[in-house]
mmCIF file of C-alpha atoms in Angstrom:
data_model
loop_
_atom_site.group_PDB
_atom_site.id
_atom_site.type_symbol
_atom_site.label_atom_id
_atom_site.label_comp_id
_atom_site.label_asym_id
_atom_site.label_seq_id
_atom_site.Cartn_x
_atom_site.Cartn_y
_atom_site.Cartn_z
ATOM 1 C CA UNK S 54 21.131 -38.137 -26.941
ATOM 2 C CA UNK S 55 19.789 -35.796 -24.269
ATOM 3 C CA UNK S 56 17.555 -37.382 -21.644
ATOM 4 C CA UNK S 57 13.895 -36.309 -21.640
ATOM 5 C CA UNK S 58 12.159 -35.490 -18.381
ATOM 6 C CA UNK S 59 8.534 -34.702 -17.534
ATOM 7 C CA UNK S 60 7.886 -31.175 -16.252
ATOM 8 C CA UNK S 61 4.082 -31.320 -16.090
ATOM 9 C CA UNK S 62 1.062 -33.581 -16.612
ATOM 10 C CA UNK S 63 -2.018 -31.797 -17.956
ATOM 11 C CA UNK S 64 -5.160 -32.240 -19.971
ATOM 12 C CA UNK S 65 -4.561 -32.058 -23.706
ATOM 13 C CA UNK S 66 -5.667 -28.406 -24.010
ATOM 14 C CA UNK S 67 -3.436 -27.224 -21.161
ATOM 15 C CA UNK S 68 -0.531 -29.339 -22.407
ATOM 16 C CA UNK S 69 -0.820 -27.688 -25.844
ATOM 17 C CA UNK S 70 -0.860 -24.221 -24.272
ATOM 18 C CA UNK S 71 2.209 -25.054 -22.181
ATOM 19 C CA UNK S 72 4.033 -26.469 -25.201
ATOM 20 C CA UNK S 73 3.331 -23.293 -27.180
ATOM 21 C CA UNK S 74 4.578 -21.096 -24.358
ATOM 22 C CA UNK S 75 7.791 -23.127 -23.887
ATOM 23 C CA UNK S 76 8.552 -23.439 -27.592
ATOM 24 C CA UNK S 77 8.116 -19.681 -28.033
ATOM 25 C CA UNK S 78 11.106 -19.349 -25.715
ATOM 26 C CA UNK S 79 13.209 -21.945 -27.542
ATOM 27 C CA UNK S 80 12.466 -25.014 -25.408
ATOM 28 C CA UNK S 81 11.666 -28.117 -27.464
ATOM 29 C CA UNK S 82 8.692 -30.083 -26.135
ATOM 30 C CA UNK S 83 7.293 -33.573 -26.662
ATOM 31 C CA UNK S 84 3.786 -34.648 -25.633
ATOM 32 C CA UNK S 85 3.216 -38.260 -24.580
ATOM 33 C CA UNK S 86 0.132 -40.363 -23.854
ATOM 34 C CA UNK S 87 -1.931 -38.548 -26.491
ATOM 35 C CA UNK S 88 -4.910 -40.263 -28.081
ATOM 36 C CA UNK S 89 -4.164 -39.302 -31.672
ATOM 37 C CA UNK S 90 -7.605 -40.317 -32.901
ATOM 38 C CA UNK S 91 -9.515 -38.261 -30.331
ATOM 39 C CA UNK S 92 -6.950 -35.873 -28.748
ATOM 40 C CA UNK S 93 -9.603 -33.777 -27.042
ATOM 41 C CA UNK S 94 -10.447 -36.689 -24.744
ATOM 42 C CA UNK S 95 -6.852 -37.398 -23.747
ATOM 43 C CA UNK S 96 -6.065 -37.096 -20.061
ATOM 44 C CA UNK S 97 -2.767 -37.213 -18.242
ATOM 45 C CA UNK S 98 -0.754 -35.799 -21.144
ATOM 46 C CA UNK S 99 2.945 -35.624 -20.212
ATOM 47 C CA UNK S 100 4.887 -32.507 -21.182
ATOM 48 C CA UNK S 101 8.501 -33.611 -21.678
ATOM 49 C CA UNK S 102 11.614 -31.564 -22.354
ATOM 50 C CA UNK S 103 15.370 -32.069 -22.508
ATOM 51 C CA UNK S 104 16.998 -32.182 -19.093
ATOM 52 C CA UNK S 105 19.338 -29.314 -20.014
ATOM 53 C CA UNK S 106 16.325 -27.035 -20.613
ATOM 54 C CA UNK S 107 14.851 -27.627 -17.149
ATOM 55 C CA UNK S 108 16.068 -24.394 -15.414
ATOM 56 C CA UNK S 109 14.664 -22.176 -18.190
ATOM 57 C CA UNK S 110 11.429 -24.178 -18.372
ATOM 58 C CA UNK S 111 10.851 -23.847 -14.630
ATOM 59 C CA UNK S 112 11.332 -20.065 -14.776
ATOM 60 C CA UNK S 113 8.805 -19.871 -17.593
ATOM 61 C CA UNK S 114 6.252 -22.078 -15.843
ATOM 62 C CA UNK S 115 6.595 -20.316 -12.496
ATOM 63 C CA UNK S 116 6.261 -16.853 -14.057
ATOM 64 C CA UNK S 117 3.613 -17.279 -16.716
ATOM 65 C CA UNK S 118 2.547 -13.640 -16.630
ATOM 66 C CA UNK S 119 5.943 -12.688 -18.041
ATOM 67 C CA UNK S 120 5.926 -15.271 -20.825
ATOM 68 C CA UNK S 121 2.462 -14.793 -22.209
ATOM 69 C CA UNK S 122 -0.066 -16.436 -19.910
ATOM 70 C CA UNK S 123 -2.033 -14.221 -17.545
ATOM 71 C CA UNK S 124 -1.894 -15.262 -13.932
ATOM 72 C CA UNK S 125 -4.687 -14.995 -11.421
ATOM 73 C CA UNK S 126 -4.994 -11.577 -9.804
ATOM 74 C CA UNK S 127 -3.279 -11.057 -6.485
ATOM 75 C CA UNK S 128 -5.470 -11.216 -3.391
ATOM 76 C CA UNK S 129 -3.987 -7.969 -2.119
ATOM 77 C CA UNK S 130 -2.617 -4.943 -4.001
ATOM 78 C CA UNK S 131 1.141 -5.077 -4.508
ATOM 79 C CA UNK S 132 3.457 -2.352 -3.293
ATOM 80 C CA UNK S 133 5.003 -0.498 -6.197
ATOM 81 C CA UNK S 134 8.622 0.498 -6.686
ATOM 82 C CA UNK S 135 9.005 3.432 -9.083
ATOM 83 C CA UNK S 136 12.094 3.341 -11.320
ATOM 84 C CA UNK S 137 12.636 6.465 -13.468
ATOM 85 C CA UNK S 138 14.854 5.660 -16.450
ATOM 86 C CA UNK S 139 16.584 7.634 -19.187
ATOM 87 C CA UNK S 140 17.220 4.413 -21.181
ATOM 88 C CA UNK S 141 20.987 4.651 -20.554
ATOM 89 C CA UNK S 142 23.204 1.788 -19.392
ATOM 90 C CA UNK S 143 23.177 3.182 -15.893
ATOM 91 C CA UNK S 144 19.391 3.281 -15.747
ATOM 92 C CA UNK S 145 19.403 -0.332 -16.965
ATOM 93 C CA UNK S 146 21.695 -1.133 -14.032
ATOM 94 C CA UNK S 147 19.253 0.612 -11.685
ATOM 95 C CA UNK S 148 16.431 -1.459 -13.197
ATOM 96 C CA UNK S 149 18.375 -4.666 -12.536
ATOM 97 C CA UNK S 150 19.015 -3.662 -8.918
ATOM 98 C CA UNK S 151 15.319 -2.779 -8.609
ATOM 99 C CA UNK S 152 14.326 -6.266 -9.780
ATOM 100 C CA UNK S 153 16.355 -7.856 -6.961
ATOM 101 C CA UNK S 154 14.773 -5.573 -4.365
ATOM 102 C CA UNK S 155 11.256 -6.033 -5.794
ATOM 103 C CA UNK S 156 11.710 -9.814 -5.705
ATOM 104 C CA UNK S 157 12.703 -9.723 -2.028
ATOM 105 C CA UNK S 158 9.904 -7.288 -1.191
ATOM 106 C CA UNK S 159 7.284 -9.041 -3.342
ATOM 107 C CA UNK S 160 6.637 -5.738 -5.087
ATOM 108 C CA UNK S 161 5.795 -4.684 -8.622
ATOM 109 C CA UNK S 162 7.988 -2.340 -10.643
ATOM 110 C CA UNK S 163 6.849 0.734 -12.561
ATOM 111 C CA UNK S 164 9.361 2.100 -15.071
ATOM 112 C CA UNK S 165 8.896 5.747 -15.994
ATOM 113 C CA UNK S 166 10.470 7.431 -19.028
ATOM 114 C CA UNK S 167 9.867 11.120 -19.652
ATOM 115 C CA UNK S 168 10.760 13.133 -22.716
ATOM 116 C CA UNK S 169 10.694 16.852 -23.417
ATOM 117 C CA UNK S 170 8.510 17.928 -26.320
ATOM 118 C CA UNK S 171 10.278 20.818 -28.131
ATOM 119 C CA UNK S 172 7.104 21.595 -30.085
ATOM 120 C CA UNK S 173 4.843 22.243 -27.130
ATOM 121 C CA UNK S 174 5.692 25.936 -26.868
ATOM 122 C CA UNK S 175 5.908 26.665 -30.558
ATOM 123 C CA UNK S 176 9.265 28.342 -31.014
ATOM 124 C CA UNK S 177 11.343 27.482 -27.949
ATOM 125 C CA UNK S 178 14.632 29.397 -27.778
ATOM 126 C CA UNK S 179 17.384 27.672 -25.787
ATOM 127 C CA UNK S 180 20.456 29.706 -26.795
ATOM 128 C CA UNK S 181 21.364 32.236 -29.453
ATOM 129 C CA UNK S 182 22.341 29.418 -31.794
ATOM 130 C CA UNK S 183 19.878 26.677 -30.825
ATOM 131 C CA UNK S 184 16.111 26.745 -31.198
ATOM 132 C CA UNK S 185 13.268 24.437 -32.152
ATOM 133 C CA UNK S 186 10.600 25.352 -34.663
ATOM 134 C CA UNK S 187 7.178 23.833 -35.030
ATOM 135 C CA UNK S 188 7.689 20.989 -37.470
ATOM 136 C CA UNK S 189 5.482 19.434 -40.047
ATOM 137 C CA UNK S 190 2.175 17.832 -39.146
ATOM 138 C CA UNK S 191 2.736 14.641 -37.241
ATOM 139 C CA UNK S 192 6.153 15.610 -35.859
ATOM 140 C CA UNK S 193 4.916 15.464 -32.265
ATOM 141 C CA UNK S 194 3.220 12.132 -32.884
ATOM 142 C CA UNK S 195 6.479 10.777 -34.264
ATOM 143 C CA UNK S 196 8.314 12.044 -31.191
ATOM 144 C CA UNK S 197 5.863 10.229 -28.893
ATOM 145 C CA UNK S 198 6.033 7.082 -31.024
ATOM 146 C CA UNK S 199 9.847 7.051 -30.901
ATOM 147 C CA UNK S 200 9.812 7.472 -27.124
ATOM 148 C CA UNK S 201 7.433 4.529 -26.754
ATOM 149 C CA UNK S 202 9.550 2.359 -29.054
ATOM 150 C CA UNK S 203 12.652 3.114 -27.012
ATOM 151 C CA UNK S 204 10.820 2.261 -23.794
ATOM 152 C CA UNK S 205 9.486 -0.995 -25.287
ATOM 153 C CA UNK S 206 13.026 -1.937 -26.326
ATOM 154 C CA UNK S 207 14.226 -1.247 -22.772
ATOM 155 C CA UNK S 208 11.428 -3.437 -21.381
ATOM 156 C CA UNK S 209 12.233 -6.242 -23.848
ATOM 157 C CA UNK S 210 15.856 -6.163 -22.710
ATOM 158 C CA UNK S 211 14.750 -6.626 -19.097
ATOM 159 C CA UNK S 212 12.435 -9.503 -20.022
ATOM 160 C CA UNK S 213 15.312 -11.192 -21.855
ATOM 161 C CA UNK S 214 17.515 -10.852 -18.753
ATOM 162 C CA UNK S 215 14.736 -12.399 -16.650
ATOM 163 C CA UNK S 216 14.361 -15.292 -19.082
ATOM 164 C CA UNK S 217 18.108 -15.974 -18.909
ATOM 165 C CA UNK S 218 17.988 -15.920 -15.131
ATOM 166 C CA UNK S 219 20.355 -12.934 -14.905
ATOM 167 C CA UNK S 220 17.872 -11.076 -12.693
ATOM 168 C CA UNK S 221 14.820 -12.259 -10.727
ATOM 169 C CA UNK S 222 11.487 -12.459 -12.500
ATOM 170 C CA UNK S 223 9.127 -9.772 -11.198
ATOM 171 C CA UNK S 224 5.998 -8.147 -12.547
ATOM 172 C CA UNK S 225 6.555 -4.755 -14.097
ATOM 173 C CA UNK S 226 4.793 -2.146 -16.175
ATOM 174 C CA UNK S 227 6.174 0.875 -17.978
ATOM 175 C CA UNK S 228 4.889 4.248 -19.005
ATOM 176 C CA UNK S 229 6.052 7.162 -21.140
ATOM 177 C CA UNK S 230 5.110 10.753 -20.287
ATOM 178 C CA UNK S 231 5.954 14.185 -21.645
ATOM 179 C CA UNK S 232 7.611 16.626 -19.290
ATOM 180 C CA UNK S 233 10.719 17.723 -17.428
ATOM 181 C CA UNK S 234 12.125 14.542 -15.806
ATOM 182 C CA UNK S 235 12.145 15.697 -12.173
ATOM 183 C CA UNK S 236 8.618 17.095 -12.458
ATOM 184 C CA UNK S 237 7.371 13.918 -14.134
ATOM 185 C CA UNK S 238 8.927 11.749 -11.413
ATOM 186 C CA UNK S 239 7.489 13.792 -8.560
ATOM 187 C CA UNK S 240 4.037 13.931 -10.162
ATOM 188 C CA UNK S 241 4.040 10.172 -10.808
ATOM 189 C CA UNK S 242 5.108 9.517 -7.220
ATOM 190 C CA UNK S 243 2.281 11.698 -5.912
ATOM 191 C CA UNK S 244 -0.199 9.651 -7.952
ATOM 192 C CA UNK S 245 1.142 6.141 -7.267
ATOM 193 C CA UNK S 246 2.521 6.503 -3.706
ATOM 194 C CA UNK S 247 5.433 4.108 -4.328
ATOM 195 C CA UNK S 248 7.067 2.424 -1.368
ATOM 196 C CA UNK S 249 10.433 3.274 -2.942
ATOM 197 C CA UNK S 250 11.928 5.249 -5.841
ATOM 198 C CA UNK S 251 15.118 3.797 -7.328
ATOM 199 C CA UNK S 252 17.233 6.129 -9.468
ATOM 200 C CA UNK S 253 20.523 5.661 -11.282
ATOM 201 C CA UNK S 254 23.171 8.377 -10.839
ATOM 202 C CA UNK S 255 26.474 9.144 -12.534
ATOM 203 C CA UNK S 256 29.870 8.708 -10.904
ATOM 204 C CA UNK S 257 30.962 11.355 -8.406
ATOM 205 C CA UNK S 258 33.711 12.520 -10.768
ATOM 206 C CA UNK S 259 31.128 13.317 -13.476
ATOM 207 C CA UNK S 260 28.235 14.789 -11.491
ATOM 208 C CA UNK S 261 29.818 18.166 -10.877
ATOM 209 C CA UNK S 262 31.555 18.621 -14.246
ATOM 210 C CA UNK S 263 28.610 17.497 -16.383
ATOM 211 C CA UNK S 264 25.836 18.718 -14.073
ATOM 212 C CA UNK S 265 24.334 15.221 -14.238
ATOM 213 C CA UNK S 266 22.555 14.062 -11.140
ATOM 214 C CA UNK S 267 20.498 17.206 -10.759
ATOM 215 C CA UNK S 268 17.294 15.277 -11.513
ATOM 216 C CA UNK S 269 17.982 12.967 -8.573
ATOM 217 C CA UNK S 270 18.909 15.947 -6.402
ATOM 218 C CA UNK S 271 15.600 17.653 -7.215
ATOM 219 C CA UNK S 272 13.663 14.537 -6.214
ATOM 220 C CA UNK S 273 15.686 14.257 -2.986
ATOM 221 C CA UNK S 274 15.086 17.906 -2.147
ATOM 222 C CA UNK S 275 11.350 17.367 -2.477
ATOM 223 C CA UNK S 276 11.730 15.428 0.774
ATOM 224 C CA UNK S 277 8.515 13.421 0.472
ATOM 225 C CA UNK S 278 9.653 10.091 -0.920
ATOM 226 C CA UNK S 279 11.984 7.268 0.029
ATOM 227 C CA UNK S 280 14.689 7.244 -2.653
ATOM 228 C CA UNK S 281 17.482 4.766 -3.322
ATOM 229 C CA UNK S 282 20.328 5.933 -5.549
ATOM 230 C CA UNK S 283 22.290 3.477 -7.700
ATOM 231 C CA UNK S 284 25.650 5.044 -8.657
ATOM 232 C CA UNK S 285 27.246 4.323 -12.001
ATOM 233 C CA UNK S 286 30.329 2.491 -10.624
ATOM 234 C CA UNK S 287 28.169 -0.155 -8.902
ATOM 235 C CA UNK S 288 28.679 -3.553 -10.640
ATOM 236 C CA UNK S 289 25.876 -4.614 -12.949
ATOM 237 C CA UNK S 290 25.411 -7.910 -11.083
ATOM 238 C CA UNK S 291 24.959 -6.165 -7.712
ATOM 239 C CA UNK S 292 21.761 -7.148 -5.888
ATOM 240 C CA UNK S 293 22.234 -4.444 -3.225
ATOM 241 C CA UNK S 294 21.730 -6.497 -0.072
ATOM 242 C CA UNK S 295 23.835 -4.294 2.229
ATOM 243 C CA UNK S 296 25.968 -5.675 5.048
ATOM 244 C CA UNK S 297 27.832 -2.501 6.119
ATOM 245 C CA UNK S 298 25.518 0.482 6.541
ATOM 246 C CA UNK S 299 26.300 4.053 7.543
ATOM 247 C CA UNK S 300 23.375 5.856 9.184
ATOM 248 C CA UNK S 301 23.445 9.631 9.696
ATOM 249 C CA UNK S 302 21.572 10.433 12.898
ATOM 250 C CA UNK S 303 19.760 13.642 13.826
ATOM 251 C CA UNK S 304 19.553 12.527 17.477
ATOM 252 C CA UNK S 305 15.774 12.749 17.631
ATOM 253 C CA UNK S 306 12.850 10.358 17.410
ATOM 254 C CA UNK S 307 12.851 10.579 13.608
ATOM 255 C CA UNK S 308 15.956 8.371 13.667
ATOM 256 C CA UNK S 309 13.939 5.437 14.956
ATOM 257 C CA UNK S 310 11.341 5.877 12.215
ATOM 258 C CA UNK S 311 14.084 6.020 9.586
ATOM 259 C CA UNK S 312 15.841 2.909 10.934
ATOM 260 C CA UNK S 313 12.518 1.096 10.966
ATOM 261 C CA UNK S 314 12.008 2.022 7.289
ATOM 262 C CA UNK S 315 15.542 0.798 6.512
ATOM 263 C CA UNK S 316 14.871 -2.458 8.352
ATOM 264 C CA UNK S 317 11.657 -3.068 6.427
ATOM 265 C CA UNK S 318 13.539 -2.750 3.145
ATOM 266 C CA UNK S 319 16.817 -4.499 3.979
ATOM 267 C CA UNK S 320 16.258 -6.355 7.260
ATOM 268 C CA UNK S 321 16.159 -9.825 5.736
ATOM 269 C CA UNK S 322 19.838 -10.534 6.493
ATOM 270 C CA UNK S 323 22.528 -9.657 9.017
ATOM 271 C CA UNK S 324 24.152 -6.239 8.730
ATOM 272 C CA UNK S 325 26.372 -3.884 10.678
ATOM 273 C CA UNK S 326 24.997 -0.350 11.138
ATOM 274 C CA UNK S 327 27.320 2.482 12.126
ATOM 275 C CA UNK S 328 25.360 5.432 13.535
ATOM 276 C CA UNK S 329 27.081 8.805 13.228
ATOM 277 C CA UNK S 330 26.021 12.314 14.138
ATOM 278 C CA UNK S 331 27.416 15.519 12.654
ATOM 279 C CA UNK S 332 26.274 18.405 14.878
ATOM 280 C CA UNK S 333 24.838 21.370 12.998
ATOM 281 C CA UNK S 334 24.602 23.598 16.037
ATOM 282 C CA UNK S 335 25.843 23.506 19.606
ATOM 283 C CA UNK S 336 22.502 21.961 20.554
ATOM 284 C CA UNK S 337 24.270 19.087 22.249
ATOM 285 C CA UNK S 338 27.429 19.101 24.288
ATOM 286 C CA UNK S 339 29.931 16.437 23.293
ATOM 287 C CA UNK S 340 29.027 14.419 26.381
ATOM 288 C CA UNK S 341 25.262 14.590 25.874
ATOM 289 C CA UNK S 342 25.629 13.721 22.162
ATOM 290 C CA UNK S 343 27.680 10.639 23.055
ATOM 291 C CA UNK S 344 25.057 9.570 25.566
ATOM 292 C CA UNK S 345 22.236 10.121 23.075
ATOM 293 C CA UNK S 346 24.078 8.039 20.456
ATOM 294 C CA UNK S 347 24.639 5.214 22.932
ATOM 295 C CA UNK S 348 20.982 5.220 23.990
ATOM 296 C CA UNK S 349 19.866 5.154 20.347
ATOM 297 C CA UNK S 350 22.242 2.265 19.602
ATOM 298 C CA UNK S 351 21.002 0.325 22.627
ATOM 299 C CA UNK S 352 17.371 0.812 21.638
ATOM 300 C CA UNK S 353 18.101 -0.344 18.086
ATOM 301 C CA UNK S 354 19.997 -3.432 19.249
ATOM 302 C CA UNK S 355 16.956 -4.464 21.290
ATOM 303 C CA UNK S 356 14.429 -3.904 18.510
ATOM 304 C CA UNK S 357 16.177 -4.687 15.213
ATOM 305 C CA UNK S 358 17.698 -8.073 15.895
ATOM 306 C CA UNK S 359 19.284 -8.747 12.498
ATOM 307 C CA UNK S 360 21.435 -5.630 12.772
ATOM 308 C CA UNK S 361 24.518 -4.966 14.854
ATOM 309 C CA UNK S 362 24.698 -1.299 15.897
ATOM 310 C CA UNK S 363 27.674 0.849 16.847
ATOM 311 C CA UNK S 364 27.759 4.623 17.325
ATOM 312 C CA UNK S 365 30.523 7.022 16.282
ATOM 313 C CA UNK S 366 30.457 10.793 16.933
ATOM 314 C CA UNK S 367 31.947 12.982 14.176
ATOM 315 C CA UNK S 368 33.336 16.478 14.631
ATOM 316 C CA UNK S 369 31.711 19.024 12.328
ATOM 317 C CA UNK S 370 35.040 20.691 11.524
ATOM 318 C CA UNK S 371 36.621 17.418 10.350
ATOM 319 C CA UNK S 372 33.460 15.734 9.053
ATOM 320 C CA UNK S 373 34.715 14.963 5.533
ATOM 321 C CA UNK S 374 38.037 13.619 6.793
ATOM 322 C CA UNK S 375 36.440 11.437 9.468
ATOM 323 C CA UNK S 376 33.829 10.162 7.013
ATOM 324 C CA UNK S 377 36.578 9.121 4.577
ATOM 325 C CA UNK S 378 38.410 7.305 7.359
ATOM 326 C CA UNK S 379 35.225 5.533 8.441
ATOM 327 C CA UNK S 380 34.542 4.389 4.900
ATOM 328 C CA UNK S 381 38.124 3.177 4.509
ATOM 329 C CA UNK S 382 37.877 0.988 7.612
ATOM 330 C CA UNK S 383 34.261 -0.216 7.171
ATOM 331 C CA UNK S 384 33.815 -0.201 3.374
ATOM 332 C CA UNK S 385 30.187 0.890 3.563
ATOM 333 C CA UNK S 386 27.840 -0.449 0.890
ATOM 334 C CA UNK S 387 24.880 1.786 1.805
ATOM 335 C CA UNK S 388 24.470 5.267 3.295
ATOM 336 C CA UNK S 389 21.163 6.114 4.971
ATOM 337 C CA UNK S 390 20.102 9.741 5.448
ATOM 338 C CA UNK S 391 16.876 10.863 7.167
ATOM 339 C CA UNK S 392 15.679 13.791 5.074
ATOM 340 C CA UNK S 393 13.307 16.700 5.646
ATOM 341 C CA UNK S 394 11.526 18.765 2.993
ATOM 342 C CA UNK S 395 13.235 22.129 2.605
ATOM 343 C CA UNK S 396 12.034 25.411 1.117
ATOM 344 C CA UNK S 397 13.493 26.698 -2.140
ATOM 345 C CA UNK S 398 15.713 29.299 -0.438
ATOM 346 C CA UNK S 399 17.287 26.714 1.870
ATOM 347 C CA UNK S 400 17.834 24.254 -0.957
ATOM 348 C CA UNK S 401 19.619 26.908 -3.025
ATOM 349 C CA UNK S 402 21.906 28.433 -0.380
ATOM 350 C CA UNK S 403 22.178 25.643 2.201
ATOM 351 C CA UNK S 404 21.704 22.222 0.575
ATOM 352 C CA UNK S 405 20.771 19.340 2.844
ATOM 353 C CA UNK S 406 23.076 16.483 3.818
ATOM 354 C CA UNK S 407 21.508 14.081 1.304
ATOM 355 C CA UNK S 408 22.078 16.595 -1.503
ATOM 356 C CA UNK S 409 25.728 17.080 -0.511
ATOM 357 C CA UNK S 410 26.498 13.355 -0.206
ATOM 358 C CA UNK S 411 24.871 12.651 -3.582
ATOM 359 C CA UNK S 412 27.547 14.705 -5.346
ATOM 360 C CA UNK S 413 30.481 13.508 -3.233
ATOM 361 C CA UNK S 414 30.319 9.718 -3.113
ATOM 362 C CA UNK S 415 29.793 6.640 -5.263
ATOM 363 C CA UNK S 416 28.108 4.648 -2.485
ATOM 364 C CA UNK S 417 24.415 3.749 -2.881
ATOM 365 C CA UNK S 418 22.304 6.025 -0.708
ATOM 366 C CA UNK S 419 18.881 5.540 0.860
ATOM 367 C CA UNK S 420 17.080 8.796 1.610
ATOM 368 C CA UNK S 421 14.148 8.429 3.990
ATOM 369 C CA UNK S 422 11.642 11.291 4.521
ATOM 370 C CA UNK S 423 11.023 12.196 8.179
#
């Protein structure tokens, strides 16, 4: 017979509420020291459970807002992490990674799902053989209802993973909006000012052939938000606590701001940071670039104590080859790119470094606006 242990001692009313909450999640509960004749006057009621159920019971008790009991409001507003999802397996993986980061950052999560309404423009012609017609009354309402049901199912799956202890328990909300995904993401970010946007991306071998990843690229090119990409090949259980980081330097003061932003997000543990610079113009001689890299590395070593910094110059002509060799020897688990907002002409004919790397690698990437 399993041994019973006491997890809490409450008044009768609170003990009943706790028993209901635990039993709703499959934990059997016994109440002891109850005055059966006048239960309302009982004090010191023991809430007892099987010893094997203790880990699950503690997660439920410590995170009551997730399991049905509203917690007291926070004394200060939480920072929000925005997670756009398309309800695919890869966006679920991004949501799991986001829960680990939100737990470490003590942040809330906001999941955003957008859908395109084919009825909004009446008769919308996509190709010669594909078009949408205005449907019967209520068709748009059904479309919205289906989108909300899918999002609720996605949220329930995350709650189940939190209950099992597969991912950390964090507060989250979700919303469904109509619109083109990249526009919906950018508009939501402008309204909520998230500290971070986390987006799932497809594998590098699929991005070009299937034109998937363009939504992420559009958000990156906006250049206003800190974005973390979660590539499809990343293991589902990954918590993304990087230890080998590649940082692309512009050799200006924006680098320090970007490293500071990186450190605020992932500075809770030791890491090695390799700083590289790919010259765009002959603005620096090779000697002056080396000196600038060394000075930047020295400054960072003195101010970001959890990180170990090294600097490596890269020749523009052999950039791809040298990058591949660096990754082979260091096995980077995060690439950091300071990113500037670019006009539409530049984005079309001369994509930025972040845009290029997005389509060429399966390494998570942190894009920091400067």
